[in-house]
Each structure stands twice: as C-alpha cells, then as structure tokens.
C-alpha cells in the first residue's frame, strides 16, 4: 500500500445566521454576515478508510438548535462507504461538532491527543464556559471506547498510517490536533479548528472560542510549515472550501486531494469573502 491518499470532504450542516463577531477577534467589522459550514473528512488508500471527525447527529442538532442537513453516516453511505468499513477515526478534538456521532462507528479505533482527553475529563470542565462546546454523552462514549481498548492516544506528533500524521496544535481546545495527509498534490493539512476560516490564519485573526490564544496564533504558523502553502491548508468550517474544490456528484461532497481553483490564494482578508 502506497502512502498516497485521497481526501473527500462531506459538508453535513451549515449555520448562516452568524456575523463576523462570531468568527474573529481583533476585527472592526462586527455585523456583516459570516456563514459557517460543518464537515467530516474521509481518507482513502486502497481498501483502507480513515475518517477524520464524526460530526454531530440530528438529536444533538435539535438540542443545540443547530439542525443538520444530512447525518454524516448517511452521507457516507450515499457515497458508497458503509460506516463499518472505517477502521480508524481521527478525532481532531472532542467538541460536539467533531465527536458527536461516535455511536455510528462502534468498531473503529479512535485516535485522540492525550491532552484533549485529559482536558475534557478534568477540572477545567467545572467551568460552564469551557464546558459549553462539549457534550457529556460524547465524552462518556470516549471513556467506554477506552475500556474496550478502542482508543489510541497521541502525545504531540504521531503517524496513524503511512502518509497520515497528526500534530498537536492546541489553542481552540487544549488537545486540538491537525491531520497531515500525503496526496497526489503533496501534503495537505486538514486544519479542523486550528483555523475555522482561511481568514483566521491568513490575516492573523483568532477565532473567539479559544483556550490558549498564544497557541492558536503560533498554530497559524505551524499550519503553513506543515502544508507549505495556503493552498495545502483546508480550514475546518469555511464555506469557501466549496468554492475552491471540485464537487463529487453533490455540491456538499468535495475532492480535496486535487489542486484547488486559483485566485483564492492571492487575496486576503475581507476580499476572500467576495469570491463566488
């Protein structure tokens, strides 16, 4: 098995009733609309399938008043990938929208940073503001998986498979990790919430939900070091991803292992928001 992977993004939800104050610290524009997409990512290499994050389900969406469009597991099935065929799930972190459908993948091994598990089960969760992005039932799912030997812990940097690496960044959450994938166009970094939007890292504007602001800011530079260029970094929630990459039979299913459209990388700040 070669170390060259394909990457498919599945957009399963969106939130359009947001403004720029929900997305950026240190920004003068607080009122302009600023939409958010929600994704999971499928890595494929021959018969090997790895899922990056699991998204959240309809029940979680109803409880948080953030409805989904399609359940992530259902989207995978519609694409011809049964959840049982996924042997590994990389969890970039344990927030509800990244680890909220673990029950749909009951046999997969789960890869998480030690720091994230310790944070999500430790004294910091006594603070409601820090606990808000987490859901207790999801963390209990992780503990149950741990007790049946399905959790693989990483401390810092680790190789999940040849051509698939995880790197601790932190910032947004204590144990946030990004996933570096070798593809036909070189290394691609699935940044998850290390940069929600292109604008976060390209303009140095941090996202408001942050545990360690210094780690978030230094994480922007780490992304560029790991990817080599902005065109090799895929933000975790940016609708511009759908403008940059070709769809695969559905506007909500995208190929990230191919070259993105040109032009987006030559523009910064607000101008990026004007691209079709």
Coordinates of C-alpha atoms in Angstrom, one line a residue:
X1 CA 0.0 0.0 0.0
X2 CA 1.5 3.3 -1.1
X3 CA 1.3 6.3 1.2
X4 CA -0.8 8.4 -1.2
X5 CA -4.3 9.1 -0.1
X6 CA -7.5 10.7 -1.4
X7 CA -9.4 13.2 0.7
X8 CA -13.1 13.7 0.4
X9 CA -14.9 16.3 2.4
X10 CA -18.6 15.9 3.4
X11 CA -20.5 19.1 4.4
X12 CA -23.3 17.9 6.6
X13 CA -24.6 21.1 8.2
X14 CA -24.4 24.9 8.0
X15 CA -25.2 28.0 10.1
X16 CA -25.9 31.1 8.2
X17 CA -27.4 33.3 11.0
X18 CA -23.9 34.4 12.1
X19 CA -21.9 37.6 11.9
X20 CA -18.2 38.3 11.8
X21 CA -18.1 38.9 15.6
X22 CA -18.8 35.2 15.9
X23 CA -15.7 34.3 13.9
X24 CA -13.0 36.8 14.6
X25 CA -11.2 38.5 17.5
X26 CA -9.5 41.8 16.6
X27 CA -11.8 42.7 13.8
X28 CA -13.5 46.1 13.3
X29 CA -16.5 44.6 11.4
X30 CA -18.9 43.0 13.9
X31 CA -22.1 43.0 11.9
X32 CA -21.5 41.6 8.4
X33 CA -23.0 38.1 7.8
X34 CA -20.5 35.3 8.1
X35 CA -21.7 31.8 7.4
X36 CA -20.2 28.5 8.8
X37 CA -20.1 25.0 7.2
X38 CA -19.6 21.8 9.1
X39 CA -17.6 18.9 7.6
X40 CA -16.2 15.5 8.2
X41 CA -13.3 14.1 6.0
X42 CA -12.7 10.7 4.5
X43 CA -9.2 9.5 3.8
X44 CA -8.9 6.5 1.3
X45 CA -5.9 4.5 0.2
X46 CA -6.8 1.2 -1.5
X47 CA -9.1 -0.7 1.0
X48 CA -8.0 1.5 3.9
X49 CA -10.5 4.1 5.1
X50 CA -9.9 6.6 7.8
X51 CA -12.5 9.1 8.9
X52 CA -11.4 12.5 10.4
X53 CA -14.1 13.6 12.9
X54 CA -17.6 12.3 13.1
X55 CA -19.7 15.4 13.1
X56 CA -22.9 15.5 15.1
X57 CA -26.3 13.9 14.6
X58 CA -29.9 15.2 14.4
X59 CA -30.5 14.8 18.1
X60 CA -27.6 16.9 19.1
X61 CA -28.5 19.4 16.4
X62 CA -32.1 19.7 17.9
X63 CA -30.8 20.1 21.4
X64 CA -28.4 22.9 20.4
X65 CA -30.8 24.4 17.8
X66 CA -28.3 23.8 15.1
X67 CA -30.0 21.4 12.7
X68 CA -28.1 19.2 10.3
X69 CA -28.8 18.7 6.7
X70 CA -27.8 15.1 6.5
X71 CA -26.4 12.7 9.1
X72 CA -22.7 12.2 8.4
X73 CA -23.0 8.4 8.5
X74 CA -25.9 8.6 6.0
X75 CA -23.8 10.8 3.7
X76 CA -21.0 8.3 3.8
X77 CA -23.5 5.5 2.9
X78 CA -24.8 7.5 0.0
X79 CA -21.3 7.8 -1.3
X80 CA -20.9 4.1 -1.1
X81 CA -18.9 3.9 2.2
X82 CA -20.5 1.9 5.0
X83 CA -19.5 3.1 8.4
X84 CA -18.5 -0.5 9.3
X85 CA -15.7 -0.2 6.6
X86 CA -14.0 2.6 8.5
X87 CA -11.4 1.1 10.9
X88 CA -10.0 4.3 12.3
X89 CA -11.5 7.6 13.3
X90 CA -9.1 10.5 14.0
X91 CA -10.7 13.0 16.4
X92 CA -9.2 16.4 16.0
X93 CA -10.8 17.3 19.3
X94 CA -13.8 16.4 21.3
X95 CA -16.2 19.3 20.8
X96 CA -19.7 18.3 20.0
X97 CA -19.5 19.0 16.3
X98 CA -16.4 16.9 15.8
X99 CA -17.1 13.9 18.1
X100 CA -20.9 13.8 18.2
X101 CA -21.7 10.7 16.1
X102 CA -19.3 8.2 17.7
X103 CA -22.1 5.6 18.1
X104 CA -22.3 5.3 14.3
X105 CA -18.8 3.9 14.2
X106 CA -18.9 1.3 17.1
X107 CA -15.9 -0.8 15.8
X108 CA -13.5 1.9 14.8
X109 CA -10.3 2.7 16.7
X110 CA -10.3 6.3 17.9
X111 CA -7.2 8.5 17.7
X112 CA -7.1 11.5 20.1
X113 CA -4.4 13.6 21.8
X114 CA -3.7 12.7 25.4
X115 CA -4.1 16.4 26.3
X116 CA -7.6 16.6 24.8
X117 CA -8.9 13.6 26.7
X118 CA -7.4 14.9 30.0
X119 CA -8.9 18.3 29.4
X120 CA -12.4 17.0 28.5
X121 CA -12.5 14.8 31.6
X122 CA -10.6 17.1 34.0
X123 CA -11.3 20.0 36.4
X124 CA -11.5 22.6 33.5
X125 CA -14.9 21.2 32.8
X126 CA -16.1 22.6 36.1
X127 CA -16.3 25.9 34.3
X128 CA -19.5 26.2 32.2
X129 CA -17.8 28.5 29.6
X130 CA -15.1 25.9 28.9
X131 CA -17.6 23.0 29.0
X132 CA -20.0 24.6 26.6
X133 CA -18.6 23.2 23.3
X134 CA -18.5 19.7 24.8
X135 CA -21.4 17.2 25.4
X136 CA -21.1 14.9 28.3
X137 CA -22.6 11.9 26.5
X138 CA -19.9 12.1 23.8
X139 CA -17.1 12.1 26.4
X140 CA -18.8 9.1 28.0
X141 CA -18.7 7.4 24.6
X142 CA -14.9 8.0 24.6
X143 CA -14.5 6.5 28.1
X144 CA -16.5 3.4 27.1
X145 CA -14.3 3.0 24.0
X146 CA -11.2 3.3 26.2
X147 CA -12.4 0.5 28.4
X148 CA -12.7 -1.8 25.4
X149 CA -9.3 -0.9 24.0
X150 CA -10.5 1.2 21.1
X151 CA -8.7 4.5 21.9
X152 CA -5.2 5.3 20.7
X153 CA -3.6 8.2 22.5
X154 CA -1.0 10.5 20.8
X155 CA 1.2 12.9 22.6
X156 CA 2.3 15.7 20.2
X157 CA 3.1 14.1 16.8
X158 CA 2.1 10.7 15.6
X159 CA 1.7 8.6 12.5
X160 CA -1.7 6.9 12.1
X161 CA -0.7 5.2 8.8
X162 CA 1.9 5.7 6.2
X163 CA 1.1 9.2 4.8
X164 CA -1.2 10.2 7.6
X165 CA 0.1 12.2 10.5
X166 CA -1.4 14.1 13.5
X167 CA 0.2 17.1 15.0
X168 CA -0.8 18.8 18.3
X169 CA -1.7 22.5 17.9
X170 CA -4.0 23.4 20.8
X171 CA -5.4 26.9 21.1
X172 CA -9.1 26.3 20.3
X173 CA -9.1 23.4 22.7
X174 CA -6.3 22.0 24.9
X175 CA -5.6 19.0 22.7
X176 CA -6.7 20.1 19.2
X177 CA -4.7 18.2 16.6
X178 CA -4.5 18.7 12.8
X179 CA -4.1 15.9 10.3
X180 CA -1.4 16.0 7.6
X181 CA -2.1 13.8 4.6
X182 CA 0.1 12.8 1.7
X183 CA -1.8 13.2 -1.5
X184 CA -1.2 13.3 -5.3
X185 CA -0.6 17.0 -4.9
X186 CA 1.7 16.8 -1.9
X187 CA 1.0 17.1 1.8
X188 CA -2.5 18.5 2.6
X189 CA -3.3 19.7 6.1
X190 CA -6.8 19.2 7.4
X191 CA -6.7 22.1 9.9
X192 CA -10.0 21.5 11.6
X193 CA -10.5 24.2 14.2
X194 CA -6.8 25.3 14.2
X195 CA -8.2 27.7 11.6
X196 CA -12.0 27.8 11.1
X197 CA -11.7 30.0 8.1
X198 CA -8.9 30.9 5.6
X199 CA -9.1 34.4 7.0
X200 CA -8.2 33.3 10.5
X201 CA -4.7 32.1 9.6
X202 CA -4.1 34.3 6.5
X203 CA -4.9 37.5 8.3
X204 CA -3.9 36.5 11.9
X205 CA -7.4 37.0 13.3
X206 CA -8.1 34.4 16.0
X207 CA -11.4 32.6 16.5
X208 CA -13.3 33.7 19.6
X209 CA -13.6 30.2 21.2
X210 CA -10.1 29.8 22.5
X211 CA -8.4 28.2 25.5
X212 CA -4.9 29.4 24.8
X213 CA -4.6 32.4 22.5
X214 CA -0.8 32.1 22.1
X215 CA -1.1 28.5 20.9
X216 CA -3.8 29.5 18.5
X217 CA -1.6 32.2 17.0
X218 CA 1.5 30.1 16.8
X219 CA -0.6 27.4 15.4
X220 CA -1.3 29.5 12.3
X221 CA 2.5 29.5 11.5
X222 CA 2.6 25.7 12.2
X223 CA -0.1 25.1 9.6
X224 CA 1.9 26.9 6.9
X225 CA 5.0 24.9 7.9
X226 CA 3.2 21.6 7.7
X227 CA 1.4 22.4 4.5
X228 CA 4.0 24.5 2.7
X229 CA 1.4 26.9 1.3
X230 CA -2.1 28.3 1.9
X231 CA -3.4 26.1 -0.9
X232 CA -2.4 23.0 1.0
X233 CA -4.4 24.0 4.1
X234 CA -8.1 23.2 4.5
X235 CA -9.9 25.2 7.1
X236 CA -12.4 23.4 9.3
X237 CA -15.6 25.4 8.7
X238 CA -15.1 27.8 5.7
X239 CA -17.8 27.8 3.0
X240 CA -15.0 29.0 0.7
X241 CA -13.8 25.4 0.6
X242 CA -16.8 24.6 -1.6
X243 CA -15.8 27.4 -3.9
X244 CA -12.2 26.2 -4.1
X245 CA -12.5 22.5 -4.7
X246 CA -14.5 20.4 -7.2
X247 CA -17.6 18.5 -6.1
X248 CA -18.1 14.8 -6.5
X249 CA -21.7 14.4 -7.7
X250 CA -23.0 16.6 -5.0
X251 CA -22.2 20.3 -4.0
X252 CA -21.7 19.0 -0.5
X253 CA -19.1 16.3 -1.3
X254 CA -15.7 17.7 -2.4
X255 CA -12.3 16.3 -3.6
X256 CA -9.5 17.9 -1.6
X257 CA -6.6 15.8 -3.0
X258 CA -6.8 17.7 -6.3
X259 CA -5.5 21.2 -7.0
X260 CA -7.9 23.9 -5.8
X261 CA -9.1 26.7 -8.1
X262 CA -6.6 29.6 -8.5
X263 CA -7.2 33.1 -7.3
X264 CA -8.3 32.5 -3.8
X265 CA -4.7 32.3 -2.6
X266 CA -3.8 35.7 -4.0
X267 CA -6.5 37.5 -1.9
X268 CA -6.6 38.2 1.8
X269 CA -9.0 39.5 4.4
X270 CA -12.5 40.6 3.5
X271 CA -11.8 40.2 -0.2
X272 CA -11.9 36.4 0.2
X273 CA -15.5 36.6 1.3
X274 CA -16.5 38.1 -2.1
X275 CA -15.4 35.1 -4.1
X276 CA -18.3 33.1 -5.8

